[in-house]
PDB file of N, CA and C in Angstrom:
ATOM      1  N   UNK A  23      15.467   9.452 -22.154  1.00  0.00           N
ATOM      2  CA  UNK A  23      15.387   8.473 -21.074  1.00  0.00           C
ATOM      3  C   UNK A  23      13.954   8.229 -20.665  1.00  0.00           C
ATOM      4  N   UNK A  24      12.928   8.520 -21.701  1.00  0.00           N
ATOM      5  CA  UNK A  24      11.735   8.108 -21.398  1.00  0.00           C
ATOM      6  C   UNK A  24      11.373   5.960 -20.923  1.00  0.00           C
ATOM      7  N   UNK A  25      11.088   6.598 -19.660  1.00  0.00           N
ATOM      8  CA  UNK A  25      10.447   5.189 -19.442  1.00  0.00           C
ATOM      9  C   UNK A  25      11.164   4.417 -18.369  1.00  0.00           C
ATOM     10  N   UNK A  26      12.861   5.323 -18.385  1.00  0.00           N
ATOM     11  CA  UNK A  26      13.740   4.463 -17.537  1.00  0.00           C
ATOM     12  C   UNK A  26      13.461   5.258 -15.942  1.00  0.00           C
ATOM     13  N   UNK A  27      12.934   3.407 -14.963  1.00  0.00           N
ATOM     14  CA  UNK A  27      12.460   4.062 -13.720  1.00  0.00           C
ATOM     15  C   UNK A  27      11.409   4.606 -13.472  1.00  0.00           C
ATOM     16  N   UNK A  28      10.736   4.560 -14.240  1.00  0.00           N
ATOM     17  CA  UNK A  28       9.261   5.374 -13.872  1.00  0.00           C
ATOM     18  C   UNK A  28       8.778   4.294 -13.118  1.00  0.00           C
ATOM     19  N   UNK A  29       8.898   2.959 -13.237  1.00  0.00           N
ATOM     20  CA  UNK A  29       8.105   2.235 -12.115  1.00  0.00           C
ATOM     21  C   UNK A  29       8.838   2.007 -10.768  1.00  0.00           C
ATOM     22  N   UNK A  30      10.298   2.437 -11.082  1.00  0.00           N
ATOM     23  CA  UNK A  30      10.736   1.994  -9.542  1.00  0.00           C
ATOM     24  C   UNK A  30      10.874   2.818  -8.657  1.00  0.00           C
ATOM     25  N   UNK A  31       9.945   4.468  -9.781  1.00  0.00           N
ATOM     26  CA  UNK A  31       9.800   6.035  -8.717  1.00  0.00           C
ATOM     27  C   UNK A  31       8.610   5.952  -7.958  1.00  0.00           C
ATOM     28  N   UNK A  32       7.678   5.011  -8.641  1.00  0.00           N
ATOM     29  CA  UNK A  32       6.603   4.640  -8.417  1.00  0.00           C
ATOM     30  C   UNK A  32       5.957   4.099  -7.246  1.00  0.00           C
ATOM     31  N   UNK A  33       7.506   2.690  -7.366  1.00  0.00           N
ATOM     32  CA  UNK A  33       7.076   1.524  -6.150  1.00  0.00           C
ATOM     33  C   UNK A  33       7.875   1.967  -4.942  1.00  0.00           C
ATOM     34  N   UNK A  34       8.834   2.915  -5.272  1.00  0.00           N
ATOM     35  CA  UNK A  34       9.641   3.757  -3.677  1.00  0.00           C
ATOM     36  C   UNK A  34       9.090   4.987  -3.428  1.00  0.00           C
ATOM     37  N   UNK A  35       8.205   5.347  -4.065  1.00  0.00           N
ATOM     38  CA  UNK A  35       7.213   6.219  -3.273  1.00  0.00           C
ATOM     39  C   UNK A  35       6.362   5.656  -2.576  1.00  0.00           C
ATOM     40  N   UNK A  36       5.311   4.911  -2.942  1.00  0.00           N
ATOM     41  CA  UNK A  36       4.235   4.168  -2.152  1.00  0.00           C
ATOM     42  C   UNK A  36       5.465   3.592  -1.089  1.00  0.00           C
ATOM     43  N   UNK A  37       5.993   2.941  -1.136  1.00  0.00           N
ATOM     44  CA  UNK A  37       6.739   2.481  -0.182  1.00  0.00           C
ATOM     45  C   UNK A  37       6.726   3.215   0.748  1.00  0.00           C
ATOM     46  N   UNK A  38       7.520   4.801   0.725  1.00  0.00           N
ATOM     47  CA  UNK A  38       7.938   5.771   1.268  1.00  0.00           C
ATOM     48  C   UNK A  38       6.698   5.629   2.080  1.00  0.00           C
ATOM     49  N   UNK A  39       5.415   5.885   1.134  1.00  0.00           N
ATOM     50  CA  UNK A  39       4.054   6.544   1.708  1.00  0.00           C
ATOM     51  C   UNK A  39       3.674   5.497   3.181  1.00  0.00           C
ATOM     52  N   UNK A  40       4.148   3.954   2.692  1.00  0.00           N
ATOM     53  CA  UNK A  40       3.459   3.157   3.535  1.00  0.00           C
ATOM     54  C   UNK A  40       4.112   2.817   4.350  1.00  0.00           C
ATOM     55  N   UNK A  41       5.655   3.392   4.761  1.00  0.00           N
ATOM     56  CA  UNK A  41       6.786   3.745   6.094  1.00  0.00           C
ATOM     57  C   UNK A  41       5.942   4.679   7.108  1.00  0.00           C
ATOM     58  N   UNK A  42       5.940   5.813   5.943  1.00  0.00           N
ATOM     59  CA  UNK A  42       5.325   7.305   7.279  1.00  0.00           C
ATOM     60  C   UNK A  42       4.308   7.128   7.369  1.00  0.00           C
ATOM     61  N   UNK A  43       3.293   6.534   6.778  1.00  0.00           N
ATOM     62  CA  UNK A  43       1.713   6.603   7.333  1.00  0.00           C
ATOM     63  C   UNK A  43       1.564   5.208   8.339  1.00  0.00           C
ATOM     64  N   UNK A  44       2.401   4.274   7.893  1.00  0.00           N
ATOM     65  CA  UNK A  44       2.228   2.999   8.849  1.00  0.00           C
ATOM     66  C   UNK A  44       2.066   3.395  10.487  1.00  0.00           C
ATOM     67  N   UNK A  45       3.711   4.176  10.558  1.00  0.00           N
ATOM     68  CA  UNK A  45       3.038   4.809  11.686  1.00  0.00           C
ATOM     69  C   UNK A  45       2.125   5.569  12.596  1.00  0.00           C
ATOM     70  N   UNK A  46       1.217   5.271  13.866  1.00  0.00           N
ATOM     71  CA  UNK A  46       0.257   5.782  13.954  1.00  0.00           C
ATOM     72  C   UNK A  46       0.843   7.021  14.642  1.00  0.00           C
ATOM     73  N   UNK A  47       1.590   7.056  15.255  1.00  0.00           N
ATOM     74  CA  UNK A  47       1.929   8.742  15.517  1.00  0.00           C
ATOM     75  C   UNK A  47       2.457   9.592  14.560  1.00  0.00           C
ATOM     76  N   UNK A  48       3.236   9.114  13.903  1.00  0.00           N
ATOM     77  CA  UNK A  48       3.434   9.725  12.041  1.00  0.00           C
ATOM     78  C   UNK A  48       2.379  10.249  11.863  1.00  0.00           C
ATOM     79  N   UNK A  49       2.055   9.006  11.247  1.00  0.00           N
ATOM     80  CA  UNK A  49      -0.045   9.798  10.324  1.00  0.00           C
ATOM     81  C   UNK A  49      -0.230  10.503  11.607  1.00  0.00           C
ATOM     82  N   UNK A  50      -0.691  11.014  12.708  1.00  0.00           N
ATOM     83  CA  UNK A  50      -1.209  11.861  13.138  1.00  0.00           C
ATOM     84  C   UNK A  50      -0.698  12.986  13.121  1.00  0.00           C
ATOM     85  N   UNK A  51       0.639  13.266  13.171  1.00  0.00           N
ATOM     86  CA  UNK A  51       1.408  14.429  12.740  1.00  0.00           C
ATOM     87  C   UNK A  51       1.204  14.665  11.504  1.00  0.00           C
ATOM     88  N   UNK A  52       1.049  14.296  10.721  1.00  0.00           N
ATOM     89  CA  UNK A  52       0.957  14.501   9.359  1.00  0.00           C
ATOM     90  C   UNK A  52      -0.567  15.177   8.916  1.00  0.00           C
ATOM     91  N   UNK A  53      -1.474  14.131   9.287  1.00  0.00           N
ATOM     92  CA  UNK A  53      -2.807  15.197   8.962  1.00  0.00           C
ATOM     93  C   UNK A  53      -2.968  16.392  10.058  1.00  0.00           C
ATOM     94  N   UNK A  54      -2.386  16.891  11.025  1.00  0.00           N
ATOM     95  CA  UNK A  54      -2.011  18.105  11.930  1.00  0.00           C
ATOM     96  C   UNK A  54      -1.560  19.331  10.480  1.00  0.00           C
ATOM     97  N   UNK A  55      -0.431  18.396  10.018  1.00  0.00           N
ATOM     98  CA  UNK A  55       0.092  19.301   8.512  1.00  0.00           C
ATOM     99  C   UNK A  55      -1.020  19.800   7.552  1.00  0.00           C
ATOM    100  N   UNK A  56      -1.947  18.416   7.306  1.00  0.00           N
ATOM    101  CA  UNK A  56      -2.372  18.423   6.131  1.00  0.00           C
ATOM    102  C   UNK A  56      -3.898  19.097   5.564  1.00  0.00           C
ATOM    103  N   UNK A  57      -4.610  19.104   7.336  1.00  0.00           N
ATOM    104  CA  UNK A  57      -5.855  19.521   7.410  1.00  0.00           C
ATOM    105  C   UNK A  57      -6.311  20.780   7.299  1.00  0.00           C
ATOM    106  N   UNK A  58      -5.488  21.317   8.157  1.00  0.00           N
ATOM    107  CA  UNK A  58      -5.853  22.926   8.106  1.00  0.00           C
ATOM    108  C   UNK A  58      -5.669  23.494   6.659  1.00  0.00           C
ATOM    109  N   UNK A  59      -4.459  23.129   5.615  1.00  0.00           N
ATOM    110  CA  UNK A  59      -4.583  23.798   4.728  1.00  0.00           C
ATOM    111  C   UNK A  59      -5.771  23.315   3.708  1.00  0.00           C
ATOM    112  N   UNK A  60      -6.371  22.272   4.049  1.00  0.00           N
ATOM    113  CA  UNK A  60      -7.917  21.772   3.264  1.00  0.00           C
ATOM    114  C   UNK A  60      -8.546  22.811   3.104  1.00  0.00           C
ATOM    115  N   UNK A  61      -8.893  23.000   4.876  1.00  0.00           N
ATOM    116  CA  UNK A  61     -10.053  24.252   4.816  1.00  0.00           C
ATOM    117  C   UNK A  61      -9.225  25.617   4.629  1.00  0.00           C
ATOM    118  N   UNK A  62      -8.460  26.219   4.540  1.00  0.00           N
ATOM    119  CA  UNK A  62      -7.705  27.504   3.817  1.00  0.00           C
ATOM    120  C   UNK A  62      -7.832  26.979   1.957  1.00  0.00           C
ATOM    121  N   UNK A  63      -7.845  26.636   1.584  1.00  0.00           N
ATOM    122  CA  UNK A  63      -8.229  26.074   0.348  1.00  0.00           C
ATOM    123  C   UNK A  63      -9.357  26.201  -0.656  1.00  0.00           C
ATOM    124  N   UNK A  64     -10.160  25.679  -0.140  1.00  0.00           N
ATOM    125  CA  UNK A  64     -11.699  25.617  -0.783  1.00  0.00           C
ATOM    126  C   UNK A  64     -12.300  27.165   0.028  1.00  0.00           C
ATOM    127  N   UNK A  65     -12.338  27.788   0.863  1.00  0.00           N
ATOM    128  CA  UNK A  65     -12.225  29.336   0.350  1.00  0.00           C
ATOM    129  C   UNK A  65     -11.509  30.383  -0.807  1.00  0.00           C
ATOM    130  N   UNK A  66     -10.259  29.738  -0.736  1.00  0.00           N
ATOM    131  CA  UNK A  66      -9.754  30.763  -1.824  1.00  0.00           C
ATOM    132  C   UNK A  66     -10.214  30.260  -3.358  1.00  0.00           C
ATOM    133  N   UNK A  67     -10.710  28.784  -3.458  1.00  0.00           N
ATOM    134  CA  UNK A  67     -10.770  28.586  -4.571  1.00  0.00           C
ATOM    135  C   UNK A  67     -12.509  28.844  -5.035  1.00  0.00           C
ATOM    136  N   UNK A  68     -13.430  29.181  -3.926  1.00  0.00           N
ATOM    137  CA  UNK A  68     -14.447  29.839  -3.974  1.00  0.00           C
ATOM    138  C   UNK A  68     -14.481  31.091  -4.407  1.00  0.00           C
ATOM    139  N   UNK A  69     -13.845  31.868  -3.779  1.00  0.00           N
ATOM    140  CA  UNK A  69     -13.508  33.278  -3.907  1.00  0.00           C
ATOM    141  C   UNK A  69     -13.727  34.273  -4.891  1.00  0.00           C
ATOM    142  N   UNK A  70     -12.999  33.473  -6.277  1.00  0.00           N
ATOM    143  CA  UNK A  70     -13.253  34.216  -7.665  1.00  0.00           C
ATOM    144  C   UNK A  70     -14.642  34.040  -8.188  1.00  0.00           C
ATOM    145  N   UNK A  71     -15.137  32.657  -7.978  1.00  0.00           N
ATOM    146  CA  UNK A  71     -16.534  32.167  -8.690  1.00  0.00           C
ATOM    147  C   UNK A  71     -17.616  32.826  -7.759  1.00  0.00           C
ATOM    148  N   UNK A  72     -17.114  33.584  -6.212  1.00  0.00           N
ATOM    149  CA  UNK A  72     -18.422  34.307  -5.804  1.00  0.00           C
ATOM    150  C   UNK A  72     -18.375  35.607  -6.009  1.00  0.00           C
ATOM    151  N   UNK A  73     -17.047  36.275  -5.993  1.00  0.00           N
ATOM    152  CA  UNK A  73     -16.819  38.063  -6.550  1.00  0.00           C
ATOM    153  C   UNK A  73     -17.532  38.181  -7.688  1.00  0.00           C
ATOM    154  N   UNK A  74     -17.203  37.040  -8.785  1.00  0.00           N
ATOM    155  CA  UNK A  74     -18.101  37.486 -10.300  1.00  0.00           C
ATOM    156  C   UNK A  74     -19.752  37.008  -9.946  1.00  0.00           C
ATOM    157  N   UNK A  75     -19.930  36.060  -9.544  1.00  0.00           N
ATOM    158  CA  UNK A  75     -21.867  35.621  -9.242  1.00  0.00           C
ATOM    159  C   UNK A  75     -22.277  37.247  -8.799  1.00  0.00           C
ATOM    160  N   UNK A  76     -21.868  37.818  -7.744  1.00  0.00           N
ATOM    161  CA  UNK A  76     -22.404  38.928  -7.103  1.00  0.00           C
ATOM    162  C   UNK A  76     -21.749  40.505  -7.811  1.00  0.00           C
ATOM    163  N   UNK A  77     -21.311  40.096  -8.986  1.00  0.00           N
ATOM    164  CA  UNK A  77     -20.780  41.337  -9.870  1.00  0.00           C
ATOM    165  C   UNK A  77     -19.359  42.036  -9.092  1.00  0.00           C
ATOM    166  N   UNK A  78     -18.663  41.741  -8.349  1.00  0.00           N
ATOM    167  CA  UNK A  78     -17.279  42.359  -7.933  1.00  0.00           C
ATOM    168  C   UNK A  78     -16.387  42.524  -8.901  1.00  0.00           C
ATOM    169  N   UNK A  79     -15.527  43.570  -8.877  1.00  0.00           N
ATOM    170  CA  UNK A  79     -14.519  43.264  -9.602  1.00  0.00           C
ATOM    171  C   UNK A  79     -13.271  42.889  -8.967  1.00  0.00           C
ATOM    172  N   UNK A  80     -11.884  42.824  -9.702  1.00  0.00           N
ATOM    173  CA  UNK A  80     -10.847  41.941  -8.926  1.00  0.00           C
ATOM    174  C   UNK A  80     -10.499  42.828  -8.048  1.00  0.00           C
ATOM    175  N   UNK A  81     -10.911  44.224  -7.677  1.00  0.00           N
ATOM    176  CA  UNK A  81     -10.233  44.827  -6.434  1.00  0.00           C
ATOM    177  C   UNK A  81     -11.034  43.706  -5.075  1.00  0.00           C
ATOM    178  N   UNK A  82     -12.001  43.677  -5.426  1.00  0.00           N
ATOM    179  CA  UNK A  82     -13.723  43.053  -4.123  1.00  0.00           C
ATOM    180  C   UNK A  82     -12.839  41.839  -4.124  1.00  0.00           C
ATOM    181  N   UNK A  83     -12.270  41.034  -5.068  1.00  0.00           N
ATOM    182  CA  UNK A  83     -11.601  39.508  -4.676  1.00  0.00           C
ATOM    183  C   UNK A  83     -10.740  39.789  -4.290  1.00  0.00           C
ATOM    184  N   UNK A  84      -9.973  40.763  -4.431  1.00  0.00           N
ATOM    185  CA  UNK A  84      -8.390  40.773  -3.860  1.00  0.00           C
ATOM    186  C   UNK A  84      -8.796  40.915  -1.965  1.00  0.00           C
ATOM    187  N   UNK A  85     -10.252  41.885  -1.928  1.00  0.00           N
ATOM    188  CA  UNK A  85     -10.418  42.019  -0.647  1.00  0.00           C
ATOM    189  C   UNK A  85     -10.974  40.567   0.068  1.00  0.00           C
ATOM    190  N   UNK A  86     -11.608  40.326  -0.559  1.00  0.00           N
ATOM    191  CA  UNK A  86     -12.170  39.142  -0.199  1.00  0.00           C
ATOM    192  C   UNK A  86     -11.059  37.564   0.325  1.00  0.00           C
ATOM    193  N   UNK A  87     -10.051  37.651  -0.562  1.00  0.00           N
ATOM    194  CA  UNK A  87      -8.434  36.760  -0.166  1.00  0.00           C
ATOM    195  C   UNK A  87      -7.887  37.491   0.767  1.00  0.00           C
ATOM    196  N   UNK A  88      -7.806  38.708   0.827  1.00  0.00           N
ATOM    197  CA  UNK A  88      -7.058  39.142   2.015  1.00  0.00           C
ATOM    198  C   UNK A  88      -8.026  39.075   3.570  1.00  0.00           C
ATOM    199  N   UNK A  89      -9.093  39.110   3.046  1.00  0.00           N
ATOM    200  CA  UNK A  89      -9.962  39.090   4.581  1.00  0.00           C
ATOM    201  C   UNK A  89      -9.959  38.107   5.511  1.00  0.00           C
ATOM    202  N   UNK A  90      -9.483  36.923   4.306  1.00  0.00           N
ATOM    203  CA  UNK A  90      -9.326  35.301   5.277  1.00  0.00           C
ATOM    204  C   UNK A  90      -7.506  35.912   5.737  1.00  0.00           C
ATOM    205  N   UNK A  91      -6.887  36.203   5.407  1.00  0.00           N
ATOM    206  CA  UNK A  91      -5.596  36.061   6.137  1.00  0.00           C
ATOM    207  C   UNK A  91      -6.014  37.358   7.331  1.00  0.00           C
ATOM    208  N   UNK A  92      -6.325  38.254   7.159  1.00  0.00           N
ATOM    209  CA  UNK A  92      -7.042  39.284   8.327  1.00  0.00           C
ATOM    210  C   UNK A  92      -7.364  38.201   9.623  1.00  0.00           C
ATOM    211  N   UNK A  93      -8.273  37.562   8.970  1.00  0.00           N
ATOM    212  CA  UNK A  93      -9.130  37.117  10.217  1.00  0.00           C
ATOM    213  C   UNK A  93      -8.113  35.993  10.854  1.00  0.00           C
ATOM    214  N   UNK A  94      -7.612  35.337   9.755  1.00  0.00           N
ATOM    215  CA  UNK A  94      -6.249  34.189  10.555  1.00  0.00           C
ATOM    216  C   UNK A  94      -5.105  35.055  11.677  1.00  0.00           C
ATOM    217  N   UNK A  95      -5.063  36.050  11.092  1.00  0.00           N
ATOM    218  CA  UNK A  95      -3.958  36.843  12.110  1.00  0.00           C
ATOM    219  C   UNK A  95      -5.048  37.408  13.949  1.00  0.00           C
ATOM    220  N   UNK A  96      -5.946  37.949  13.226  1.00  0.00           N
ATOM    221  CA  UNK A  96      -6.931  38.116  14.351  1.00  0.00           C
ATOM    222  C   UNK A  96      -6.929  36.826  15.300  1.00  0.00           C
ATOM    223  N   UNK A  97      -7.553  36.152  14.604  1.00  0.00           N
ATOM    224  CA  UNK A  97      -7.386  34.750  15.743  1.00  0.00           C
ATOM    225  C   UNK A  97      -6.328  34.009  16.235  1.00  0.00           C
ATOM    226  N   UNK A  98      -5.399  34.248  15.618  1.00  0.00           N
ATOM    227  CA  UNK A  98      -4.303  34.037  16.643  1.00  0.00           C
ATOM    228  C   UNK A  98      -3.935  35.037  17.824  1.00  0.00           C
ATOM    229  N   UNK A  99      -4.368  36.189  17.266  1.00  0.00           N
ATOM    230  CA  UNK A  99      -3.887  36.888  18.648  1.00  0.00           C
ATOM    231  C   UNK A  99      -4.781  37.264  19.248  1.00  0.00           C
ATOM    232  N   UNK A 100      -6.199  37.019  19.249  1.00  0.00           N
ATOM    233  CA  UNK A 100      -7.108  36.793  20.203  1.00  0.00           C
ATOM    234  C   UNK A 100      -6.728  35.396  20.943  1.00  0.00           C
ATOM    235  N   UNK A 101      -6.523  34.001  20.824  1.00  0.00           N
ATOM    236  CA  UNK A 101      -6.437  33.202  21.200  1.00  0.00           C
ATOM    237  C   UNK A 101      -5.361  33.212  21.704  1.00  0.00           C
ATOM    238  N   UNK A 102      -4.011  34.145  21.701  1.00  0.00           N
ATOM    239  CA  UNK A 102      -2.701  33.814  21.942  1.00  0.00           C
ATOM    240  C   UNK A 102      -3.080  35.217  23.376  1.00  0.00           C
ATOM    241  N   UNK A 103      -3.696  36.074  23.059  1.00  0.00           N
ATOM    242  CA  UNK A 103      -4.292  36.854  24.487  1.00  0.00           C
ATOM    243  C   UNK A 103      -5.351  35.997  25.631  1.00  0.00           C
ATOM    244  N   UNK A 104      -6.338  35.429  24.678  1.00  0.00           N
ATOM    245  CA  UNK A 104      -7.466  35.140  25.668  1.00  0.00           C
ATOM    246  C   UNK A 104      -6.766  33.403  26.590  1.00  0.00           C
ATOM    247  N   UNK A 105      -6.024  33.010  26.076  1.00  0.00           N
ATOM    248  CA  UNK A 105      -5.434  31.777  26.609  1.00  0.00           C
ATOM    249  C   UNK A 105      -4.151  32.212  27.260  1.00  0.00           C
ATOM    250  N   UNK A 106      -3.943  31.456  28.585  1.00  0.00           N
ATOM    251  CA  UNK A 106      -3.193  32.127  29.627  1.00  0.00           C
ATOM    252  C   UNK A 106      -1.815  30.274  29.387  1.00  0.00           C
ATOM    253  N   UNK A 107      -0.672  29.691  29.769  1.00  0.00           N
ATOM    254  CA  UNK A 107       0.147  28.808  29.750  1.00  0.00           C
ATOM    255  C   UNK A 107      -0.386  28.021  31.144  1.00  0.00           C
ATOM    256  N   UNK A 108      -0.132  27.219  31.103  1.00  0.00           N
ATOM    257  CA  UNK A 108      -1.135  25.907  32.531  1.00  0.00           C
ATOM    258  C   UNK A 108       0.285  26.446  33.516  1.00  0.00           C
TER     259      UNK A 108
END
């Protein structure tokens, strides 16, 4: 079934895309979704290419991936202590 529908998966996706982003409170919920995992991202995909530059081996990267989820848990519960409900 090569070929059957590939353009009409095509043109009801963009479609799809240009329903939920049309909206402006949509799209703003949506990059809420989409941003934070940007920057969680381009750390981990740093990660391996700086353990080997500075000679680590994969135990130093394994520490190095776990240190960003360390510090994500830290800051939530510093921020979920240091912030009081209005």
């Amino acid at each position: 079934r090569a070929g059957s529908g590939g353009g009409a998966l095509l043109t009801e996706s963009l479609a799809g895309a240009r329903l939920v982003l049309g909206d402006r409170r949509v799209r703003a919920l949506m990059l809420l979704f989409w941003l934070p995992p940007m920057f969680v991202v381009a750390p981990e995909a740093l990660a391996a290419p700086y353990a080997d530059v500075i000679g680590a081996g994969p135990a130093a990267l394994g520490l190095l991936l776990c240190a960003m989820a360390v510090g994500h848990v830290g800051a939530e519960l510093f921020v979920g202590s240091a912030l009081r409900p209005r």
